[in-house]
PDB file of C-alpha atoms in Angstrom:
ATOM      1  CA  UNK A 409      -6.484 -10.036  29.455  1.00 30.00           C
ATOM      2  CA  UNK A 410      -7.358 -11.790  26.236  1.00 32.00           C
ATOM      3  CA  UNK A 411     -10.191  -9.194  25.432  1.00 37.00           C
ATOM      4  CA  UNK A 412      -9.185  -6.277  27.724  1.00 37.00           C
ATOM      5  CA  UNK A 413      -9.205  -4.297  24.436  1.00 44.00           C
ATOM      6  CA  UNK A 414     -12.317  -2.442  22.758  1.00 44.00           C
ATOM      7  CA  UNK A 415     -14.890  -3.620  25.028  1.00 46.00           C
ATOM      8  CA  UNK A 416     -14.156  -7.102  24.315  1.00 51.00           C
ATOM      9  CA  UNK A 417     -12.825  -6.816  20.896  1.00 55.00           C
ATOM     10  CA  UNK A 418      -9.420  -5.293  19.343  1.00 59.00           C
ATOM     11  CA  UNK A 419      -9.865  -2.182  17.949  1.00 82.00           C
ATOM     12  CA  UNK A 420     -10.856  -1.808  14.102  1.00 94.00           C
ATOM     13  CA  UNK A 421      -8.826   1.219  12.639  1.00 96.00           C
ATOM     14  CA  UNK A 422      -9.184   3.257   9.548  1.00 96.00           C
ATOM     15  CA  UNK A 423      -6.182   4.247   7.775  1.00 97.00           C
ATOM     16  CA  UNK A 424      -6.208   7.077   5.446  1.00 95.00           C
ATOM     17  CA  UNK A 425      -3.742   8.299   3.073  1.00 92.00           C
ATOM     18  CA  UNK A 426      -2.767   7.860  -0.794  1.00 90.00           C
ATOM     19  CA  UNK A 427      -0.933   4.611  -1.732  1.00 89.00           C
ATOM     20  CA  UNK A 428       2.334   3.763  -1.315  1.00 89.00           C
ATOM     21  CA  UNK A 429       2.792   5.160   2.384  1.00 91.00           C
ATOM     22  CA  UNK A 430       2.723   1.746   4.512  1.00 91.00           C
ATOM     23  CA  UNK A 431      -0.763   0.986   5.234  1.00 93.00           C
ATOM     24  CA  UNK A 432      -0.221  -2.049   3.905  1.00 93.00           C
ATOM     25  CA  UNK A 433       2.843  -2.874   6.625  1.00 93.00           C
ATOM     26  CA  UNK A 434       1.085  -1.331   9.647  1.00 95.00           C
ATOM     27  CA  UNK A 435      -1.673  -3.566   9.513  1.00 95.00           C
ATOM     28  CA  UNK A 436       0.585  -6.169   9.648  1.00 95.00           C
ATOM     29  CA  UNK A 437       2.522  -5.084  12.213  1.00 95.00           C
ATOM     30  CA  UNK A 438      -0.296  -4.261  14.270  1.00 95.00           C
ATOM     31  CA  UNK A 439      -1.763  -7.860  13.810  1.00 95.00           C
ATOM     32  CA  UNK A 440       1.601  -9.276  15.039  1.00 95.00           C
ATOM     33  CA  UNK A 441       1.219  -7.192  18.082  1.00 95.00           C
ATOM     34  CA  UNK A 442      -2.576  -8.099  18.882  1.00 93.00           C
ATOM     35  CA  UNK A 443      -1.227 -11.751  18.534  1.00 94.00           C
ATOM     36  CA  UNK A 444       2.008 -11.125  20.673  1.00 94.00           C
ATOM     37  CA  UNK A 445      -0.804  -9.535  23.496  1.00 91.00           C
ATOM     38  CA  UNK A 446      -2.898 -12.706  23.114  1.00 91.00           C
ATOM     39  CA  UNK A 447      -5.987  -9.866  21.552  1.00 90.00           C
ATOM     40  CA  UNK A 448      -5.274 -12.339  18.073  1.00 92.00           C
ATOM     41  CA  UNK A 449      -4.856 -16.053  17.672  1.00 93.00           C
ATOM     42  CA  UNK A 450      -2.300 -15.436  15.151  1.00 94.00           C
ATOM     43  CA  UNK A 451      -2.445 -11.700  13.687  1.00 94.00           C
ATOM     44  CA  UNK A 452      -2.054 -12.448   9.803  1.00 96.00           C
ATOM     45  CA  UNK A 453      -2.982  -9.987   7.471  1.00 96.00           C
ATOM     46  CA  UNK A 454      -5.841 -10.995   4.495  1.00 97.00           C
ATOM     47  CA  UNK A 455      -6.007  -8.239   1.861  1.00 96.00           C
ATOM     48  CA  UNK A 456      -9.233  -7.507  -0.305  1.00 96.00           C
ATOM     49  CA  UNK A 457     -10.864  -5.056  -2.778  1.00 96.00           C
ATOM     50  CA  UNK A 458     -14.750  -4.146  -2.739  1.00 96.00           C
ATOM     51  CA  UNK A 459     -14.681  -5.341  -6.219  1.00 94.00           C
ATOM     52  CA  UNK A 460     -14.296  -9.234  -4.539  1.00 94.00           C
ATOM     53  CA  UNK A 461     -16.397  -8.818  -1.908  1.00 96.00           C
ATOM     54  CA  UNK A 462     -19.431  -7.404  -4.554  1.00 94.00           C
ATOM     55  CA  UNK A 463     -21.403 -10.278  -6.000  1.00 87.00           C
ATOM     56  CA  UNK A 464     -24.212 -10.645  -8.263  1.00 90.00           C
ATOM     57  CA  UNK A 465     -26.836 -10.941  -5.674  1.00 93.00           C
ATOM     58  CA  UNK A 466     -27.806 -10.910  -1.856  1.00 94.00           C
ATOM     59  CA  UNK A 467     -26.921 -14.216  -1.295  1.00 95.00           C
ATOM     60  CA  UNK A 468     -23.251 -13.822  -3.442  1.00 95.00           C
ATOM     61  CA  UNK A 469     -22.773 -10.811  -0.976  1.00 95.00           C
ATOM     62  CA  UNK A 470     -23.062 -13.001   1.696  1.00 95.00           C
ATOM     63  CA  UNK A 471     -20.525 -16.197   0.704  1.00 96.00           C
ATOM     64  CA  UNK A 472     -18.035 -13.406  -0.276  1.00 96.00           C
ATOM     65  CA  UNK A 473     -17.602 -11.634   2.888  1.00 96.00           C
ATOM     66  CA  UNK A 474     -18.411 -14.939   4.823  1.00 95.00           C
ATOM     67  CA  UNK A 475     -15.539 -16.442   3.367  1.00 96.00           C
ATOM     68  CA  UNK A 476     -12.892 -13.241   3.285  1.00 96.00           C
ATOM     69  CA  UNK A 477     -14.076 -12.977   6.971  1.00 96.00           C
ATOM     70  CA  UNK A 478     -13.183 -17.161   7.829  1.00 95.00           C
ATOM     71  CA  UNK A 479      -9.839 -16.363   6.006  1.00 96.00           C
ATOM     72  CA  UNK A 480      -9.428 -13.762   7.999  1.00 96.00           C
ATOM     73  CA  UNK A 481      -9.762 -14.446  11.613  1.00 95.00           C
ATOM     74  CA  UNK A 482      -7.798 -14.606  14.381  1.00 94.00           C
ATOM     75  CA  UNK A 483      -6.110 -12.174  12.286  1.00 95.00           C
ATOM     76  CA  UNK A 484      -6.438  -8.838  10.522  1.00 96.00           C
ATOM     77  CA  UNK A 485      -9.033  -8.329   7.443  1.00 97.00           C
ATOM     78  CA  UNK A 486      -7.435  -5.411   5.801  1.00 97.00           C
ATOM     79  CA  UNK A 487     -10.290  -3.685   2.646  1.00 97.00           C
ATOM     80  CA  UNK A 488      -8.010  -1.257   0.631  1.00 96.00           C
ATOM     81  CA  UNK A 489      -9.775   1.130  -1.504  1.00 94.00           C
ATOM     82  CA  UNK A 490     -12.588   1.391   1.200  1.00 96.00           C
ATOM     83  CA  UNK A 491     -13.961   4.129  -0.160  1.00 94.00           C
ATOM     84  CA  UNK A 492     -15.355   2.386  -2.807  1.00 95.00           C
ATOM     85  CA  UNK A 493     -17.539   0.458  -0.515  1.00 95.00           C
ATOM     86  CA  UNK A 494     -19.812   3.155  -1.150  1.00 93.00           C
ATOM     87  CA  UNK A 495     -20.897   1.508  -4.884  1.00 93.00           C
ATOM     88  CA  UNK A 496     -21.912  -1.827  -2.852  1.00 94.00           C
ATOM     89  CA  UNK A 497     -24.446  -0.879   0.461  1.00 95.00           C
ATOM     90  CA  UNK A 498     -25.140  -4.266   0.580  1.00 96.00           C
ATOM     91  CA  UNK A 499     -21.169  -5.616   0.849  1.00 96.00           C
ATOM     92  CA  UNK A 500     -21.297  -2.653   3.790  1.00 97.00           C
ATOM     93  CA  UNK A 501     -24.157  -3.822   5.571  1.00 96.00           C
ATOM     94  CA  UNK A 502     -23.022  -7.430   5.198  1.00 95.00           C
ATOM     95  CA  UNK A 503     -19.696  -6.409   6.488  1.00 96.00           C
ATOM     96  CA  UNK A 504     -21.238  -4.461   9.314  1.00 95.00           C
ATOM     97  CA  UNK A 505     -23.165  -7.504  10.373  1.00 94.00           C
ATOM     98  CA  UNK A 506     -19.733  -9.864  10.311  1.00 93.00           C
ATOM     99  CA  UNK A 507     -18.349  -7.249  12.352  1.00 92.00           C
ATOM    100  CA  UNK A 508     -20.924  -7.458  15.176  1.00 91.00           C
ATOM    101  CA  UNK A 509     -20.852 -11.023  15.238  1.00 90.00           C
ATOM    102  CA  UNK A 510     -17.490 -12.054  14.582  1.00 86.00           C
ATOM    103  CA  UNK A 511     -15.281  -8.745  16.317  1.00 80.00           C
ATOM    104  CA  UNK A 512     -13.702 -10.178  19.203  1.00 83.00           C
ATOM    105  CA  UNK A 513     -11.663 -12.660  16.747  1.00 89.00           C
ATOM    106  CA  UNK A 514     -10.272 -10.558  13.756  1.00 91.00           C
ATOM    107  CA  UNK A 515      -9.413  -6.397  13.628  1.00 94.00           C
ATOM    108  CA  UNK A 516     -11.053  -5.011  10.257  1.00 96.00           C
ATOM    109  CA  UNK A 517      -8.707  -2.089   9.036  1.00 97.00           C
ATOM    110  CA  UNK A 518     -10.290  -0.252   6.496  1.00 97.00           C
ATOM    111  CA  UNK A 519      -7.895   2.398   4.034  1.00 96.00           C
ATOM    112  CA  UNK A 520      -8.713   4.804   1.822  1.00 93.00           C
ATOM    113  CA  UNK A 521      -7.692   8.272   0.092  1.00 91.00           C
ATOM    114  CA  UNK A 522      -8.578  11.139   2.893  1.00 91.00           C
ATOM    115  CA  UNK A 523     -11.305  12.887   1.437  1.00 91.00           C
ATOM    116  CA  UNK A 524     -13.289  10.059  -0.244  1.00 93.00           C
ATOM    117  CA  UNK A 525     -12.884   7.332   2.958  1.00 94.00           C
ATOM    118  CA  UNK A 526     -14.456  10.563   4.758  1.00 92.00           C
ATOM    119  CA  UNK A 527     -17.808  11.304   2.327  1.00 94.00           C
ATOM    120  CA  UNK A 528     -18.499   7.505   2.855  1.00 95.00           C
ATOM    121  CA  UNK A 529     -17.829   7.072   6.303  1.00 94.00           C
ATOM    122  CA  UNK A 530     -20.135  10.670   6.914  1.00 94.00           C
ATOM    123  CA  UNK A 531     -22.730   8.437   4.577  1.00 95.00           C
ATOM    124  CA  UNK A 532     -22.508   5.266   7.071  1.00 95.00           C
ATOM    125  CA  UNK A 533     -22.516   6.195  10.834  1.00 94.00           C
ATOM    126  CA  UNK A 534     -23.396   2.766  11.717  1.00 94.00           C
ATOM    127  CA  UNK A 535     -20.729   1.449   9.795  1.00 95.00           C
ATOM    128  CA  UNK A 536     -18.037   4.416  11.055  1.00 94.00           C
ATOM    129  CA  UNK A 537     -19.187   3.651  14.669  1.00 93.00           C
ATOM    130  CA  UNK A 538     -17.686   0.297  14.634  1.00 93.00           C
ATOM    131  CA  UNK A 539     -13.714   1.745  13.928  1.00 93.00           C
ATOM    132  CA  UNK A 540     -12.524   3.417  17.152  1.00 85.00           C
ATOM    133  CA  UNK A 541      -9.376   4.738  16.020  1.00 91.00           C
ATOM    134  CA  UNK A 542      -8.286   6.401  12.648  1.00 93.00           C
ATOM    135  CA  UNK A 543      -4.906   6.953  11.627  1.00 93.00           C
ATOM    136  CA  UNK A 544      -3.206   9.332   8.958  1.00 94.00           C
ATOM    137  CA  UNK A 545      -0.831   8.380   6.145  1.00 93.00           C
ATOM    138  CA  UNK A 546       1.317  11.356   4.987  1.00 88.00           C
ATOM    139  CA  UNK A 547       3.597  10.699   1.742  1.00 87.00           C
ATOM    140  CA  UNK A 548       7.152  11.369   1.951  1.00 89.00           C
ATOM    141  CA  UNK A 549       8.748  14.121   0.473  1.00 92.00           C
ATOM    142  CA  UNK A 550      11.237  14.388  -2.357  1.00 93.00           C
ATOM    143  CA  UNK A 551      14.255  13.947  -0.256  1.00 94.00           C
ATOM    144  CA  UNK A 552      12.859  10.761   2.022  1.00 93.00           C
ATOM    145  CA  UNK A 553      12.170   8.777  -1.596  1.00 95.00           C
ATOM    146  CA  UNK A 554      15.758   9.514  -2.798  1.00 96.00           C
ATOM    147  CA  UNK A 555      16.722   8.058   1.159  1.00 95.00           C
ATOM    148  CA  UNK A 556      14.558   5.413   0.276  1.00 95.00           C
ATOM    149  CA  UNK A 557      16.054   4.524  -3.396  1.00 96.00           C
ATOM    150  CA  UNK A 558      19.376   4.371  -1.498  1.00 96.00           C
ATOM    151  CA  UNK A 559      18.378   2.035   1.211  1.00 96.00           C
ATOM    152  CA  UNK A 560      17.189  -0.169  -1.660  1.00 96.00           C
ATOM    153  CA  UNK A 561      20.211  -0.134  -3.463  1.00 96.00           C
ATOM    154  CA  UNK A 562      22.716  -0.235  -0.157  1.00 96.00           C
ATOM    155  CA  UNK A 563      20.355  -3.505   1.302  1.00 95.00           C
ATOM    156  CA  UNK A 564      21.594  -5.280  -2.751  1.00 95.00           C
ATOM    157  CA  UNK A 565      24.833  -3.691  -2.336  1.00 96.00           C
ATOM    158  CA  UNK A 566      24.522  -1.311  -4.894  1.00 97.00           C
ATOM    159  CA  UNK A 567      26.301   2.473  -4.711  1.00 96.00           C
ATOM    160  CA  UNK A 568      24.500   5.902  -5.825  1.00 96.00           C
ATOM    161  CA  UNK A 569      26.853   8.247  -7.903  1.00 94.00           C
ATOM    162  CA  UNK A 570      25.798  11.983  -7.269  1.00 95.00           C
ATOM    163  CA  UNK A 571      24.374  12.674 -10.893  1.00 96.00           C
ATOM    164  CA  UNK A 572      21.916  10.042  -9.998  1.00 96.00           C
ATOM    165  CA  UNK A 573      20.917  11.590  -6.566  1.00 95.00           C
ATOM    166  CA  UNK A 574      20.178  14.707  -8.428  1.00 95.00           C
ATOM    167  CA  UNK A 575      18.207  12.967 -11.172  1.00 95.00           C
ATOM    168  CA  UNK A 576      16.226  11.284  -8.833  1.00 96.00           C
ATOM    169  CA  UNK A 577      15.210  14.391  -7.472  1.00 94.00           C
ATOM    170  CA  UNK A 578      14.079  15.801  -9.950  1.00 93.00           C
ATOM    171  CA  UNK A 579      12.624  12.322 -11.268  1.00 93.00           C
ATOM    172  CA  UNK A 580       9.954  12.573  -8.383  1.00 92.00           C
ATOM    173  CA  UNK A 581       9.438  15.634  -8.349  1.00 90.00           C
ATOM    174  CA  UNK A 582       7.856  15.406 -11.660  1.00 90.00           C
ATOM    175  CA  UNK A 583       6.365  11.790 -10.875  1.00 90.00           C
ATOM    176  CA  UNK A 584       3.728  13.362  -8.279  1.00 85.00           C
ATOM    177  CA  UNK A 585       1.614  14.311 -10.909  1.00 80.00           C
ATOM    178  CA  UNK A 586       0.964  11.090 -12.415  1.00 84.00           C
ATOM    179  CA  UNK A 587      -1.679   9.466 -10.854  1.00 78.00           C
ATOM    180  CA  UNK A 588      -0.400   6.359 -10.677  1.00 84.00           C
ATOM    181  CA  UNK A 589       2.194   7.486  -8.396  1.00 90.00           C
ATOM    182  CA  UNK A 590       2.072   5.268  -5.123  1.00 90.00           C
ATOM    183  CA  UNK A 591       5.641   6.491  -3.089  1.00 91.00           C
ATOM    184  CA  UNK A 592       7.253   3.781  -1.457  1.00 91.00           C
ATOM    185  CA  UNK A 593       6.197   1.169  -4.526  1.00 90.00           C
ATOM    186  CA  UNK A 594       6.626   3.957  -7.443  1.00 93.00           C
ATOM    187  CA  UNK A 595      10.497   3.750  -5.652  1.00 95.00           C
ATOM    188  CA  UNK A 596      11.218   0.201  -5.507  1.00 94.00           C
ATOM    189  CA  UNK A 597       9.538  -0.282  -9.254  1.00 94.00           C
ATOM    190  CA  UNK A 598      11.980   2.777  -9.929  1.00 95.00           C
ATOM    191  CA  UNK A 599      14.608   0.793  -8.445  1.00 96.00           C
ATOM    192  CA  UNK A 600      14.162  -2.762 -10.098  1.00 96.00           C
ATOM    193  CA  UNK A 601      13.959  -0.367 -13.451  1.00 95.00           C
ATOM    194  CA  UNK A 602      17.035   0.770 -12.739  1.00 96.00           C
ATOM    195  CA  UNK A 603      19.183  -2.591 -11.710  1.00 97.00           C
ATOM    196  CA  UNK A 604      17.794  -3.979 -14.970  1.00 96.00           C
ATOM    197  CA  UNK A 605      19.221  -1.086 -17.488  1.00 96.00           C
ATOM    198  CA  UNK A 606      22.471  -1.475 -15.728  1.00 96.00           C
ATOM    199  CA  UNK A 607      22.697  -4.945 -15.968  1.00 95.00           C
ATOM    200  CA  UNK A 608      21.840  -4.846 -19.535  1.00 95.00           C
ATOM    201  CA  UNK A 609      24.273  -1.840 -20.169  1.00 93.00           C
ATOM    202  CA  UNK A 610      27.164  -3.766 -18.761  1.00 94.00           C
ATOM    203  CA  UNK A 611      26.336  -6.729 -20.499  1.00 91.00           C
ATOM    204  CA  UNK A 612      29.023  -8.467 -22.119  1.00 85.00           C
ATOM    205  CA  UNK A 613      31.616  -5.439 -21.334  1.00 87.00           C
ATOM    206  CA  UNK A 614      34.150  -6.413 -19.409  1.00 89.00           C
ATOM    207  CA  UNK A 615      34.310  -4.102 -16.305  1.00 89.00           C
ATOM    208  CA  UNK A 616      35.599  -4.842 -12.803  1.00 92.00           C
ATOM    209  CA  UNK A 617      33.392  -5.383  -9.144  1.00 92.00           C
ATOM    210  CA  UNK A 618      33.660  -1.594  -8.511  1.00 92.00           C
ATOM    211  CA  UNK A 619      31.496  -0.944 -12.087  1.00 93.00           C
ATOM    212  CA  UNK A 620      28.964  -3.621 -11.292  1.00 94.00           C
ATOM    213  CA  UNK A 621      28.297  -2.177  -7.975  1.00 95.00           C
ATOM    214  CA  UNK A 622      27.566   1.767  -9.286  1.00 96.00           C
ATOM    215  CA  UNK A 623      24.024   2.902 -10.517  1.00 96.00           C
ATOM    216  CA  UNK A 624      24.133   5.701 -12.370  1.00 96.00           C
ATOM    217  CA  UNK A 625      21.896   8.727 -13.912  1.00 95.00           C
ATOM    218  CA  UNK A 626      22.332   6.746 -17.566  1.00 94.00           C
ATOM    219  CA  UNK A 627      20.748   3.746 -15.884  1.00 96.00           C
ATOM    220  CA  UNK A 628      17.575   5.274 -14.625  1.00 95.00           C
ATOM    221  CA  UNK A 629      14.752   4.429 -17.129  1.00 92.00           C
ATOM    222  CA  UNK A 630      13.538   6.442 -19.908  1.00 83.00           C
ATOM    223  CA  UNK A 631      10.959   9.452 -18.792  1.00 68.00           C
ATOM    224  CA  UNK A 632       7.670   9.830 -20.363  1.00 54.00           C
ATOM    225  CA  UNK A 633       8.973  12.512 -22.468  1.00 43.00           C
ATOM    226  CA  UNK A 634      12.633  10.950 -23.300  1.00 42.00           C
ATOM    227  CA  UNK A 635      10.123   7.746 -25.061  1.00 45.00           C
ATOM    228  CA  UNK A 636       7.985   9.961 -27.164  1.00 35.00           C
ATOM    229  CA  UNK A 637      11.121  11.474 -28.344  1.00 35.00           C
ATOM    230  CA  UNK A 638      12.691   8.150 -29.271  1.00 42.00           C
ATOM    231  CA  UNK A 639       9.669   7.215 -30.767  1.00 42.00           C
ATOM    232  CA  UNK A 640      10.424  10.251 -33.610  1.00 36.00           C
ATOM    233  CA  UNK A 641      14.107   9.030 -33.856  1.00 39.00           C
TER     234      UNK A 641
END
């Protein structure tokens, strides 16, 4: 049945979980799924911030989130960063209203970091009451990004040599403490670092298929700490 789901609506989730770990792709898999069970015209994902749905009055609120809302149904209206809803009441209760009036044709997914999406949420019962389900991002460990460079580099034909397997480990293992680290996209912008060195390292040299194909540990980009030493060179 069309809206079997939710009481008459799909089911607005909240994801939780740092960055990086496929929120992103599961709301978009899960809107191709409402579609393919007829609970979504046509499941498509529209991604926003707070910071576009905040406007310099009432009546800003309102176009904002009228308009992210039109782009949005029939499909999946996914607000990253949710937790910072909690600057804007006004883009909350506007929300909250579009969600009440407008449920049965879009699924609002709202993601977060754990322990801030959970102080606003506590602050904004009416608001939590509309999500029905929450679901839990964990980040991979040291050993699944490594799995997840390779995959990268196997899918562009691309082989690891075992210096650079070991690097890598100990690349992310020091790369959780920034705080810009985001897993799965801290990997691939690892990756595209990488394929760029080599390229320019074998640049003009004349080297056969085999070469061309091999990443290696020299190839990976400069740390933190290997640029400030350069910079003294």
């Amino acid at each position: 049945a069309r809206h079997g789901v939710g009481g008459g609506r799909p089911l607005h989730l909240i994801f939780l979980g740092p960055s990086g770990t496929g929120k992103t792709t599961v709301a978009g898999l899960l809107g191709g799924i409402y579609a393919a069970l007829g609970l979504l015209d046509s499941g498509h994902v529209v991604a926003c911030r707070p910071v576009h749905l905040a406007g310099r009055d009432q009546l800003d609120v309102e176009r904002r989130v009228a308009g992210m809302v039109e782009q949005a149904l029939g499909g999946v209206l996914l607000v990253q960063e949710a937790h910072l809803l909690d600057r804007v009441p006004a883009v909350v209760n506007e929300l909250l209203r579009a969600m009440r009036r407008r449920g049965r044709r879009l699924m609002v997914v709202c993601s977060g970091l754990a322990p801030e999406m959970e102080g606003f949420l506590a602050g904004n019962p009416a608001f939590r009451d509309e999500f029905q389900r929450t679901l839990e991002f964990e980040g991979m460990g040291d050993r699944d990004l490594v799995r997840l460079f390779q995959s990268y580099a196997e899918r562009d034909l691309y082989t690891l040599d075992e210096e650079l397997r070991v690097e890598l480990m100990s690349r992310f293992e020091r790369l959780r403490g920034d705080p810009g680290f985001a897993f799965a996209r801290t990997v691939r912008a690892l990756f595209e670092q990488t394929v760029a060195r080599q390229a320019a390292r074998l640049a003009g040299a004349d080297v056969n298929a085999a070469t061309v194909a091999r990443l290696t540990a020299r190839d990976l980009p400069e740390s933190p700490l290997e640029q400030m030493m350069g910079d003294f060179r």
